[in-house]
């Protein structure tokens, strides 16, 4: 056996049945990523004798006598980047970067003809972050990255600091480390939706060669907790054990096997004998609330923080402003209907996983794919009675999150094994486990009733919301409360009413997902307002514009109190103007016989969670005159690392290359709540701003005293402090400080309150083939009020990625559950993700606003673009077809069936350019 890997000869025999992907990674070529192990995502693409292959499907033995090139081998021996690597770097054709190696390897093998048909060329590569526009720009050689002068970084297109590592395959994600003496964990999962475990026999499993231990509920702590990670743990019910003797969904973990290899651990799982006592299960949330339904969690309501356990209601919100009965009586038109949204998987290409060990100081160290390393440490310490100083949690570069990694799904069981065995242990989810063992977006059923007078003035808005939180309540109450917040508050109506329920069922748990409930309810509200406007023979956009709140009006939603939420800048009127301008512009003809329509939707979102979100940062001057910036927030394609360097560089009058960032490590700063709820810029960024400003003051104060000149005569500049008699370099300043016993370091802190709101508007023009149900997006326009945009290139990427992900949820993504409660779509090829060919090139417009709360006028813009997409699309489809679709996804067959039962409409004539 002889394989040439990146010019080096390798002679080790592969294991029987081993694929090339694992063979390469075991030899340190970590640029080859695991995204699916089924040939669906392309993250593992390598070249074999110059031809691109999915290495997860390619048997390693077939590489005998061949030359294999991974992304690490693309660059020249002298370090000169391959032209494709340089293009991806210049265009910043990535966000989290987990898929980038695969796209690079695919692109590098394309000939001129293939480059003219990128939808076909990239049919084997998936990206969940970018929306593909940045990838197309990279392939076409478009350069977006800038290199501004010192102190001028804010507002410019600075590239991500990890960009060179991403394009060369040297960026280190969770499992891109070589840990000696490593053991592997696999989980046995339940085949029942509801059952009690009466016996577990692990004898045969322990006899498998290489198996070290089998853990069951008898080995787990008795205490209950929530897998959700929030700054205030009381937001979520304590309803989960590490391993439980009661099963509540198909896929719940039953036992954990730890062995020398994954194969041995899997065999150990197969040999565990479990005796179950099956129990009645309930899968529908409406049925779950009825008297006599099977109880999912028979717990004390006060202790577990469950609203009504006997009715499976984990949380609820009720409230009324005015009297909706009066409001509907005053209306000239009333519209009412029920809208439904489906389960959606986060589908981050890096699956959940963690590896843990004891370091040289006998501290438990956990390296994990998490958006919340500090909260995870807190939870592990509480679970296992450990002092915080004895636990370190690190998040390397995270391969996508979207809220799914705001959970503790793996760290608890890995920590249990390490604490018992005193050996390093790794658990990495398979793609199937992501579907049936992780979390999903909450399915919602929303009954909406709206009334208005003939002049278009809203009189009443009423919602009844039922959210299916699945078998466990992680994020359930919080998502439910948030869903009926800004979705109602953005519209002015004298009478409003809400009844909302978060309900347990015996299905895979739901959790945090981009938009955090707002997108589901906005689909209903925005669609209903569009339909009500049509009943009144009013233009839907004018109708909504007439009823949106203004910059000085209160944001009112019954049952939800958010006293620290303010309109600190207002760009919703500008968003509406962008949509109106798009509507007025001419458009080309659709195919003959196709129906054409357009639709818009508006959205408002809080720039952070209620109740506080803590971020600490530390800025220091280094001996060489550069700076160190330590922040707790995680990087998973959200771009916060770049933005924090930009903020610090602006305050310290330097260039970003002179700022080193350390992050996502519980050892680097005091505390950080985590990278979720769009807080990376507005909360952690504000902590960075305060730390950098405090450090700048320190430097100027010391320099003035050292030089014996007035402070007002000193000015920070690149690599020096300027004064009337010349310049004092920062290197000299550091030396002078050291001689005086002075350490130049400053802390910054922000508690996440008060909060502002961001606004978005989405508009589509679509064409529909009434004979097949096929839909084509003719134009997509998104208006975003992000305040002062820190990095337009990155922020545009967040918007494009949010729109693309939302289009997937709108058009085809659906985690299907069978009649027994089992997930049927446990692979990418059965779960339809947006591919390159599916995503339009969305036109992104940023509004001109500056927030009085956010750092330097910035607002959040990572979650909010998702929310108006589905209703805007549904409104465009209604405009084209005359059919109001009330259930997602809007699949081709669903559209065709509806059109087959409706009167044939006359196609709208085009307005030619």
Short mmCIF file of N, CA, C and O in Angstrom, two decimals, residues 174 185 225 227 229 242 253 352-356 364 366-373 375-377 379-380 383-384 393-395 404-419 425 427 429:
data_model
loop_
_atom_site.label_atom_id
_atom_site.label_comp_id
_atom_site.label_asym_id
_atom_site.label_seq_id
_atom_site.Cartn_x
_atom_site.Cartn_y
_atom_site.Cartn_z
N UNK A 174 -13.59 21.96 16.07
CA UNK A 174 -13.65 21.23 17.33
C UNK A 174 -12.77 19.99 17.35
O UNK A 174 -12.02 19.76 18.30
N UNK A 185 -16.79 7.69 22.22
CA UNK A 185 -18.10 7.40 22.79
C UNK A 185 -19.14 7.28 21.69
O UNK A 185 -19.12 8.02 20.70
N UNK A 225 -31.87 19.20 34.88
CA UNK A 225 -31.37 20.47 34.35
C UNK A 225 -32.03 20.70 33.00
O UNK A 225 -32.88 19.93 32.56
N UNK A 227 -31.11 21.51 28.86
CA UNK A 227 -30.02 21.58 27.88
C UNK A 227 -29.87 22.98 27.32
O UNK A 227 -28.83 23.32 26.76
N UNK A 229 -29.12 26.87 27.08
CA UNK A 229 -28.16 27.72 27.77
C UNK A 229 -28.65 29.16 27.73
O UNK A 229 -28.75 29.77 26.66
N UNK A 242 -28.96 13.49 32.58
CA UNK A 242 -27.89 13.06 31.68
C UNK A 242 -28.31 11.76 30.99
O UNK A 242 -28.20 11.61 29.78
N UNK A 253 -31.23 9.40 24.21
CA UNK A 253 -30.11 8.54 24.59
C UNK A 253 -30.46 7.68 25.80
O UNK A 253 -31.06 8.16 26.77
N UNK A 352 -22.83 18.40 16.20
CA UNK A 352 -22.54 18.59 17.62
C UNK A 352 -21.44 17.62 18.05
O UNK A 352 -21.39 16.48 17.59
N UNK A 353 -20.63 18.08 18.97
CA UNK A 353 -19.61 17.18 19.48
C UNK A 353 -18.72 17.85 20.50
O UNK A 353 -18.68 19.09 20.60
N UNK A 354 -18.02 17.04 21.27
CA UNK A 354 -17.08 17.55 22.26
C UNK A 354 -16.02 16.50 22.53
O UNK A 354 -16.25 15.30 22.35
N UNK A 355 -14.87 16.99 22.94
CA UNK A 355 -13.80 16.11 23.41
C UNK A 355 -13.29 16.71 24.72
O UNK A 355 -13.14 17.93 24.83
N UNK A 356 -13.07 15.87 25.73
CA UNK A 356 -12.69 16.37 27.05
C UNK A 356 -11.56 15.54 27.62
O UNK A 356 -11.40 14.36 27.28
N UNK A 364 -10.53 19.68 34.46
CA UNK A 364 -11.35 19.15 33.39
C UNK A 364 -11.42 20.17 32.27
O UNK A 364 -11.87 21.30 32.47
N UNK A 366 -12.80 20.90 28.40
CA UNK A 366 -13.80 20.47 27.41
C UNK A 366 -13.66 21.34 26.18
O UNK A 366 -13.82 22.56 26.25
N UNK A 367 -13.36 20.72 25.06
CA UNK A 367 -13.32 21.42 23.77
C UNK A 367 -14.59 21.04 23.02
O UNK A 367 -14.84 19.85 22.77
N UNK A 368 -15.39 22.05 22.67
CA UNK A 368 -16.74 21.74 22.21
C UNK A 368 -17.19 22.67 21.10
O UNK A 368 -16.73 23.81 21.00
N UNK A 369 -18.10 22.16 20.30
CA UNK A 369 -18.74 22.97 19.26
C UNK A 369 -19.94 23.66 19.88
O UNK A 369 -21.06 23.18 19.80
N UNK A 370 -19.70 24.79 20.52
CA UNK A 370 -20.72 25.44 21.33
C UNK A 370 -20.73 26.94 21.07
O UNK A 370 -19.69 27.56 20.86
N UNK A 371 -21.93 27.52 21.13
CA UNK A 371 -22.08 28.97 21.10
C UNK A 371 -21.99 29.57 22.50
O UNK A 371 -21.98 30.79 22.63
N UNK A 372 -21.89 28.72 23.52
CA UNK A 372 -21.98 29.21 24.91
C UNK A 372 -20.96 28.52 25.82
O UNK A 372 -21.35 27.81 26.75
N UNK A 373 -19.68 28.72 25.62
CA UNK A 373 -18.71 28.00 26.46
C UNK A 373 -18.80 28.35 27.94
O UNK A 373 -18.65 27.47 28.80
N UNK A 375 -21.48 29.43 29.72
CA UNK A 375 -22.68 28.86 30.32
C UNK A 375 -22.59 27.34 30.40
O UNK A 375 -23.14 26.73 31.32
N UNK A 376 -21.88 26.74 29.46
CA UNK A 376 -21.67 25.30 29.52
C UNK A 376 -20.81 24.94 30.72
O UNK A 376 -21.07 23.96 31.42
N UNK A 377 -19.76 25.72 30.95
CA UNK A 377 -18.94 25.47 32.15
C UNK A 377 -19.80 25.58 33.41
O UNK A 377 -19.72 24.73 34.32
N UNK A 379 -22.94 25.08 33.78
CA UNK A 379 -23.87 23.95 33.89
C UNK A 379 -23.13 22.68 34.30
O UNK A 379 -23.65 21.90 35.12
N UNK A 380 -21.95 22.44 33.76
CA UNK A 380 -21.18 21.25 34.14
C UNK A 380 -20.79 21.30 35.61
O UNK A 380 -20.83 20.28 36.31
N UNK A 383 -23.82 20.49 37.65
CA UNK A 383 -24.25 19.11 37.49
C UNK A 383 -23.37 18.14 38.27
O UNK A 383 -23.85 17.17 38.86
N UNK A 384 -22.07 18.41 38.28
CA UNK A 384 -21.12 17.47 38.88
C UNK A 384 -20.44 18.04 40.13
O UNK A 384 -19.43 17.49 40.58
N UNK A 393 -13.66 25.40 29.53
CA UNK A 393 -14.41 25.07 28.32
C UNK A 393 -13.90 25.95 27.19
O UNK A 393 -13.80 27.18 27.34
N UNK A 394 -13.59 25.32 26.08
CA UNK A 394 -13.04 26.01 24.92
C UNK A 394 -13.92 25.70 23.71
O UNK A 394 -14.26 24.54 23.47
N UNK A 395 -14.26 26.71 22.96
CA UNK A 395 -14.89 26.50 21.65
C UNK A 395 -13.86 26.93 20.61
O UNK A 395 -13.47 28.09 20.55
N UNK A 404 -28.65 26.25 17.18
CA UNK A 404 -28.63 24.85 17.56
C UNK A 404 -27.56 24.50 18.56
O UNK A 404 -27.68 23.51 19.30
N UNK A 405 -26.49 25.31 18.62
CA UNK A 405 -25.40 25.05 19.55
C UNK A 405 -25.47 25.95 20.78
O UNK A 405 -24.48 26.14 21.46
N UNK A 406 -26.68 26.48 21.02
CA UNK A 406 -26.98 27.14 22.29
C UNK A 406 -27.61 26.11 23.23
O UNK A 406 -28.55 26.38 23.94
N UNK A 407 -27.07 24.92 23.16
CA UNK A 407 -27.56 23.78 23.95
C UNK A 407 -26.36 23.04 24.55
O UNK A 407 -25.26 23.13 24.03
N UNK A 408 -26.61 22.31 25.59
CA UNK A 408 -25.62 21.37 26.12
C UNK A 408 -26.14 19.96 25.82
O UNK A 408 -26.80 19.33 26.64
N UNK A 409 -25.81 19.46 24.64
CA UNK A 409 -26.31 18.17 24.19
C UNK A 409 -25.28 17.05 24.29
O UNK A 409 -25.65 15.88 24.26
N UNK A 410 -24.01 17.39 24.39
CA UNK A 410 -22.97 16.36 24.40
C UNK A 410 -21.99 16.53 25.56
O UNK A 410 -21.42 15.55 26.05
N UNK A 411 -21.79 17.76 26.00
CA UNK A 411 -20.74 18.01 26.98
C UNK A 411 -21.00 17.30 28.30
O UNK A 411 -20.06 16.86 28.99
N UNK A 412 -22.26 17.17 28.69
CA UNK A 412 -22.58 16.57 29.98
C UNK A 412 -22.22 15.09 30.02
O UNK A 412 -21.63 14.60 31.00
N UNK A 413 -22.54 14.35 28.96
CA UNK A 413 -22.26 12.92 28.94
C UNK A 413 -20.77 12.65 28.74
O UNK A 413 -20.21 11.70 29.30
N UNK A 414 -20.08 13.49 27.97
CA UNK A 414 -18.64 13.36 27.80
C UNK A 414 -17.93 13.63 29.12
O UNK A 414 -17.00 12.91 29.51
N UNK A 415 -18.37 14.67 29.83
CA UNK A 415 -17.76 14.98 31.13
C UNK A 415 -17.95 13.83 32.11
O UNK A 415 -17.04 13.50 32.89
N UNK A 416 -19.12 13.21 32.11
CA UNK A 416 -19.36 12.06 32.98
C UNK A 416 -18.32 10.97 32.73
O UNK A 416 -17.74 10.41 33.67
N UNK A 417 -18.09 10.67 31.45
CA UNK A 417 -17.13 9.61 31.12
C UNK A 417 -15.72 9.97 31.53
O UNK A 417 -14.97 9.14 32.06
N UNK A 418 -15.31 11.21 31.30
CA UNK A 418 -13.95 11.62 31.64
C UNK A 418 -13.76 11.63 33.15
O UNK A 418 -12.70 11.21 33.66
N UNK A 419 -14.76 12.09 33.88
CA UNK A 419 -14.65 12.10 35.33
C UNK A 419 -14.53 10.69 35.89
O UNK A 419 -13.82 10.46 36.89
N UNK A 425 -11.98 11.63 26.20
CA UNK A 425 -13.12 11.00 25.55
C UNK A 425 -13.71 11.96 24.52
O UNK A 425 -13.82 13.16 24.77
N UNK A 427 -16.96 12.54 21.70
CA UNK A 427 -18.28 12.20 21.16
C UNK A 427 -18.58 13.15 20.01
O UNK A 427 -18.61 14.37 20.20
N UNK A 429 -21.41 13.67 16.92
CA UNK A 429 -22.67 13.22 16.35
C UNK A 429 -22.52 12.87 14.87
O UNK A 429 -21.78 13.52 14.13
#
